XYZ file of C-alpha atoms in Angstrom:
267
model
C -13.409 5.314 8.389
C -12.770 2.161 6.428
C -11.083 4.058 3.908
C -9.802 7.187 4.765
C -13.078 9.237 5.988
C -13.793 9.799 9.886
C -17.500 8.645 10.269
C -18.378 4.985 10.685
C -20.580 3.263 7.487
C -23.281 3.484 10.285
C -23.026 7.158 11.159
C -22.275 8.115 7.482
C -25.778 6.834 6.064
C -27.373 8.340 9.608
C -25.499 11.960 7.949
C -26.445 11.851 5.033
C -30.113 10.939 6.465
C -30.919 14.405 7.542
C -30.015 15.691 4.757
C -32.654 13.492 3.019
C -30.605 12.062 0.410
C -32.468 8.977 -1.922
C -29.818 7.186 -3.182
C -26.134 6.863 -1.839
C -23.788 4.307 -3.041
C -20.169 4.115 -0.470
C -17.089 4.000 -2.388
C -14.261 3.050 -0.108
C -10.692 2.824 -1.583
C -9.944 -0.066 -2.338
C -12.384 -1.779 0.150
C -15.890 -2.780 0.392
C -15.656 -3.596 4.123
C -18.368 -1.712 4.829
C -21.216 -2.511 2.606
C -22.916 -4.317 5.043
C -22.859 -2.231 7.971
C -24.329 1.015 5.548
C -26.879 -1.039 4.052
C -28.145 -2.080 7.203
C -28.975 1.482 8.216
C -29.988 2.868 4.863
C -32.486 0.372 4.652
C -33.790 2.065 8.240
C -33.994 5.379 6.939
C -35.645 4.086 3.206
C -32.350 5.007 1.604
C -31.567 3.411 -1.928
C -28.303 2.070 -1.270
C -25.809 1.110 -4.101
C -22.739 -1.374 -3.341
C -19.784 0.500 -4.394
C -15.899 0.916 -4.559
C -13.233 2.776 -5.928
C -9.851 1.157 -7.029
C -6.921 2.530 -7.877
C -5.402 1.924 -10.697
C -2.032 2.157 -12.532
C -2.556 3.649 -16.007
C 0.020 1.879 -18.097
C -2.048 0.186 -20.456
C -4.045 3.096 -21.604
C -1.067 3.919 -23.688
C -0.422 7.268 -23.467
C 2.972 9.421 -23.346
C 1.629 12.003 -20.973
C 0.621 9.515 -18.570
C 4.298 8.056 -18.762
C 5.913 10.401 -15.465
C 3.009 9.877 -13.426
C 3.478 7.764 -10.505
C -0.484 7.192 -9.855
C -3.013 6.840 -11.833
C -6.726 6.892 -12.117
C -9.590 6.038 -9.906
C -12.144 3.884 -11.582
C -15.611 3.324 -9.555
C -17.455 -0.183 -9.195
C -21.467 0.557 -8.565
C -24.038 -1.719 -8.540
C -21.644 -5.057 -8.399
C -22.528 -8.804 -6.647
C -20.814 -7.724 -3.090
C -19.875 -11.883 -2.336
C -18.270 -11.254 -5.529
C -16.130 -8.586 -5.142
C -15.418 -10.009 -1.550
C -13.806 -12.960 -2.818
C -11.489 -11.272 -5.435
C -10.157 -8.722 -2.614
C -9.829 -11.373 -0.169
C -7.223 -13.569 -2.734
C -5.608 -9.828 -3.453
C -5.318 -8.822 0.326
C -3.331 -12.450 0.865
C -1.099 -11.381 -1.679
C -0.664 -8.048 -0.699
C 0.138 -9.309 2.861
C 2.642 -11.854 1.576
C 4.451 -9.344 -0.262
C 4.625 -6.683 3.235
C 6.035 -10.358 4.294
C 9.096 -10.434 2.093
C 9.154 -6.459 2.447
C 9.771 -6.990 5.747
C 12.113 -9.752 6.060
C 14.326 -7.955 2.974
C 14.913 -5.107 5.375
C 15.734 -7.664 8.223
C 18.511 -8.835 5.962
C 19.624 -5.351 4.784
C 20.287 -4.606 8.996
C 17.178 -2.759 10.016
C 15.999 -4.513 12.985
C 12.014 -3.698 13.169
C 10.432 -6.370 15.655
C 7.995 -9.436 15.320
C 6.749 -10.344 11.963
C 3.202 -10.320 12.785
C 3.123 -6.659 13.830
C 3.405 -5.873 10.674
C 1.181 -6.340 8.306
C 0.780 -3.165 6.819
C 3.673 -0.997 5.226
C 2.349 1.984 7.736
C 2.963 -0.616 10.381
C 6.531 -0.843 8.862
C 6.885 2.476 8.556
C 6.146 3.314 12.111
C 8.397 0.718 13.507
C 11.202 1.960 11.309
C 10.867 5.339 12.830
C 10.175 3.542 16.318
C 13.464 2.328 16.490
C 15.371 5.488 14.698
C 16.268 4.654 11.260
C 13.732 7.509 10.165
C 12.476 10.671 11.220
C 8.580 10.139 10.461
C 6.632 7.760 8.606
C 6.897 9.402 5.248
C 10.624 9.780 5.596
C 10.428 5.811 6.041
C 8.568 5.728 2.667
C 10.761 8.082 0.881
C 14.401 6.740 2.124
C 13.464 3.297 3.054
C 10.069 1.328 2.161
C 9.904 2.545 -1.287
C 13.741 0.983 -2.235
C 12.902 -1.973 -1.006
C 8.661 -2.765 -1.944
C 7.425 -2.150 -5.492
C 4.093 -0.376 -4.395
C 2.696 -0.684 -8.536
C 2.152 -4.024 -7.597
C -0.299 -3.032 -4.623
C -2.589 -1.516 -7.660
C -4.186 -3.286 -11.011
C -3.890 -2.037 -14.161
C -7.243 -0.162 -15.939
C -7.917 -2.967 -17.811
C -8.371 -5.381 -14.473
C -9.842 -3.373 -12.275
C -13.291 -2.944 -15.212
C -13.155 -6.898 -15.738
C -13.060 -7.473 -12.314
C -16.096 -5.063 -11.583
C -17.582 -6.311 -14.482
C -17.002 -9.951 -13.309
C -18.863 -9.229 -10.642
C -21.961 -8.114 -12.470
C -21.304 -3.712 -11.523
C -20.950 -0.959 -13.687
C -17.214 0.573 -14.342
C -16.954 4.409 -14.083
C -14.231 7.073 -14.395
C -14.351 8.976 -10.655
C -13.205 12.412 -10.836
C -12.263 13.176 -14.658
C -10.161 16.057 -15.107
C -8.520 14.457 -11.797
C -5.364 11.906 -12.148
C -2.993 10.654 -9.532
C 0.468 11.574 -9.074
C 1.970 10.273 -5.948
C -0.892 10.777 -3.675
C -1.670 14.243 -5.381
C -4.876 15.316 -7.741
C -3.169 16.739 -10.826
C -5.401 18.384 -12.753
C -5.562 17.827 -16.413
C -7.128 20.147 -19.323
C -9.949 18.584 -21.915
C -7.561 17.289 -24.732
C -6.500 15.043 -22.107
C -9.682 14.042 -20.937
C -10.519 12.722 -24.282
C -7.816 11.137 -25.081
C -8.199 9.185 -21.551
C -11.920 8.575 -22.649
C -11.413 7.156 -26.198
C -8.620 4.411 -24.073
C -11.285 3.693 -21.633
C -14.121 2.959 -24.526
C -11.607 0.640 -25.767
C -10.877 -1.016 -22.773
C -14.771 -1.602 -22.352
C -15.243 0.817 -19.699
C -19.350 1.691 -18.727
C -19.467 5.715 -17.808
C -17.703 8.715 -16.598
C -18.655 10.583 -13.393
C -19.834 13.574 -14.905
C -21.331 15.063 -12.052
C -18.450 15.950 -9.362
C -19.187 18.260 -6.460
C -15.581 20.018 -6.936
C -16.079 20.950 -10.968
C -17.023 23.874 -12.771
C -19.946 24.035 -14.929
C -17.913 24.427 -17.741
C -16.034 21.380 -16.627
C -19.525 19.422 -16.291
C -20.649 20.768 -19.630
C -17.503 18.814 -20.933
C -18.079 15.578 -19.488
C -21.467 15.769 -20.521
C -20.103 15.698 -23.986
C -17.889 13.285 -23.772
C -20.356 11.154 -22.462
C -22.627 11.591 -25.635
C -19.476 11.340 -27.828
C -18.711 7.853 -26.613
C -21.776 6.478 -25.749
C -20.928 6.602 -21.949
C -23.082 6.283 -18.425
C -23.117 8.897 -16.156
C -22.785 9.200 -12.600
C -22.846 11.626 -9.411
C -20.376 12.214 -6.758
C -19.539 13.952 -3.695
C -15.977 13.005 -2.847
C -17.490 13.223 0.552
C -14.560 12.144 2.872
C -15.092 13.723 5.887
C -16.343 17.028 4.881
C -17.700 19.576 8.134
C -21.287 19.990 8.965
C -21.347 23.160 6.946
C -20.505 21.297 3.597
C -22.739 20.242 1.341
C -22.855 16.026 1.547
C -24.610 15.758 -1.651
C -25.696 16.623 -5.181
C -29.049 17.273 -6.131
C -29.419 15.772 -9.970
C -32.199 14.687 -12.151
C -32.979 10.849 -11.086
C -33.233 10.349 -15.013
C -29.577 10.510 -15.045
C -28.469 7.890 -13.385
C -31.715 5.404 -12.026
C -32.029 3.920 -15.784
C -29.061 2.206 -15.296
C -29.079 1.079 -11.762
C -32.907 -0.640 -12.089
């Protein structure tokens, strides 16, 4: 729940507990607000825990046409980074991100939407809500669509590729491609076929990017065999994920892999 699951970092590790998982690495968006709090109660339970995070990214300097009309991006993982690290870097981006939702909201002050006290609002849902609040839209995305998204660039919000595997690699972590065969568009998964893949891959080697998450919960076999290749191709790490969000009790939490795969790299 400091991203967008439902379970605390506490409860999550307690979860994924009975079902006996070894090794579990918690990959907020965009936050690592929870670290501490889940390795607290892995260590309880004699659960390898792995700092993670996954940040999303705008895709502009891979360089590719086909990326061009996509108003996402990717999601690139951080495992295994220096967490005080990391904490800093977020911290200077958060004041910055906060400073812009500033002028955001001040700009619509001047444009005639009266919205309330400054310090209310601090995040654009915050802004959102008030702007429906006080009638100028019907529901919060309405406020996005008609009236936030006019007036804030949101691209700013995200790094570019390039950033977001120095910064993970600043901080001493391993840089991964979550979800291949996945790409944002809005707040979509757009599914893309294995020309594309590549053709993302061969940008990331270049870009000095460590792995690919080859195993993923929601692909086919075929779509694993793929990766698997492309991870031999370009000399990539792997790693396993779950995409676990909030899944119910009769979902499967994990993935049951060779520890070969993915412990050489984490030692």
């Amino acid at each position: 729940n400091i991203s967008d699951g439902t379970l605390s970092p506490r409860d999550l590790i307690k979860r994924m507990s009975e079902d006996k998982l070894e090794l579990i690495a918690l990959t907020d968006h965009d936050k690592v607000d929870g670290i501490l709090e889940a390795q607290i109660e892995a260590n309880k339970h004699g659960i390898r825990f792995v700092n993670g995070i996954e940040i999303s990214c705008k895709v502009q300097d891979l360089n590719l046409d086909f990326l061009n009309s996509i108003d996402g991006g990717l999601h690139i993982l951080g495992l295994g980074f220096d967490l005080e690290i990391i904490q800093d870097i977020y911290q200077k981006r958060m004041i910055e991100k906060k400073n812009r939702i500033q002028k955001l909201v001040n700009t619509l002050k001047e444009n005639g939407y009266d919205i309330g006290f400054h310090d209310n609002l601090a995040k654009k849902t915050s802004v959102a809500e008030s702007l429906v609040h006080n009638g100028y839209a019907s529901d919060v995305q309405d406020a996005f669509n008609r009236i936030i998204n006019k007036y804030y660039d949101k691209h700013k919000d995200n790094m570019n590729v390039t950033e977001a595997i120095q910064i993970i690699h600043d901080a001493n972590g391993k840089a991964i491609w979550a979800h291949p065969f996945d790409i944002l568009n809005f707040v979509v998964k757009e599914r893309i076929d294995e020309n594309k893949v590549d053709l993302i891959c061969q940008r990331l080697k270049v870009l000095g990017i460590d792995g690919i998450e080859v195993y993923y919960e929601p692909f086919t076999m075929k779509q694993q065999d793929f990766l698997e290749e492309m991870q031999y191709k370009y000399g990539f790490l792997s790693s396993v994920g779950t995409d676990y969000h909030a899944k119910r009790e009769e979902e499967s939490t994990y993935m049951e892999v060779d520890e070969s795969l993915v412990m050489e790299w984490l030692k």
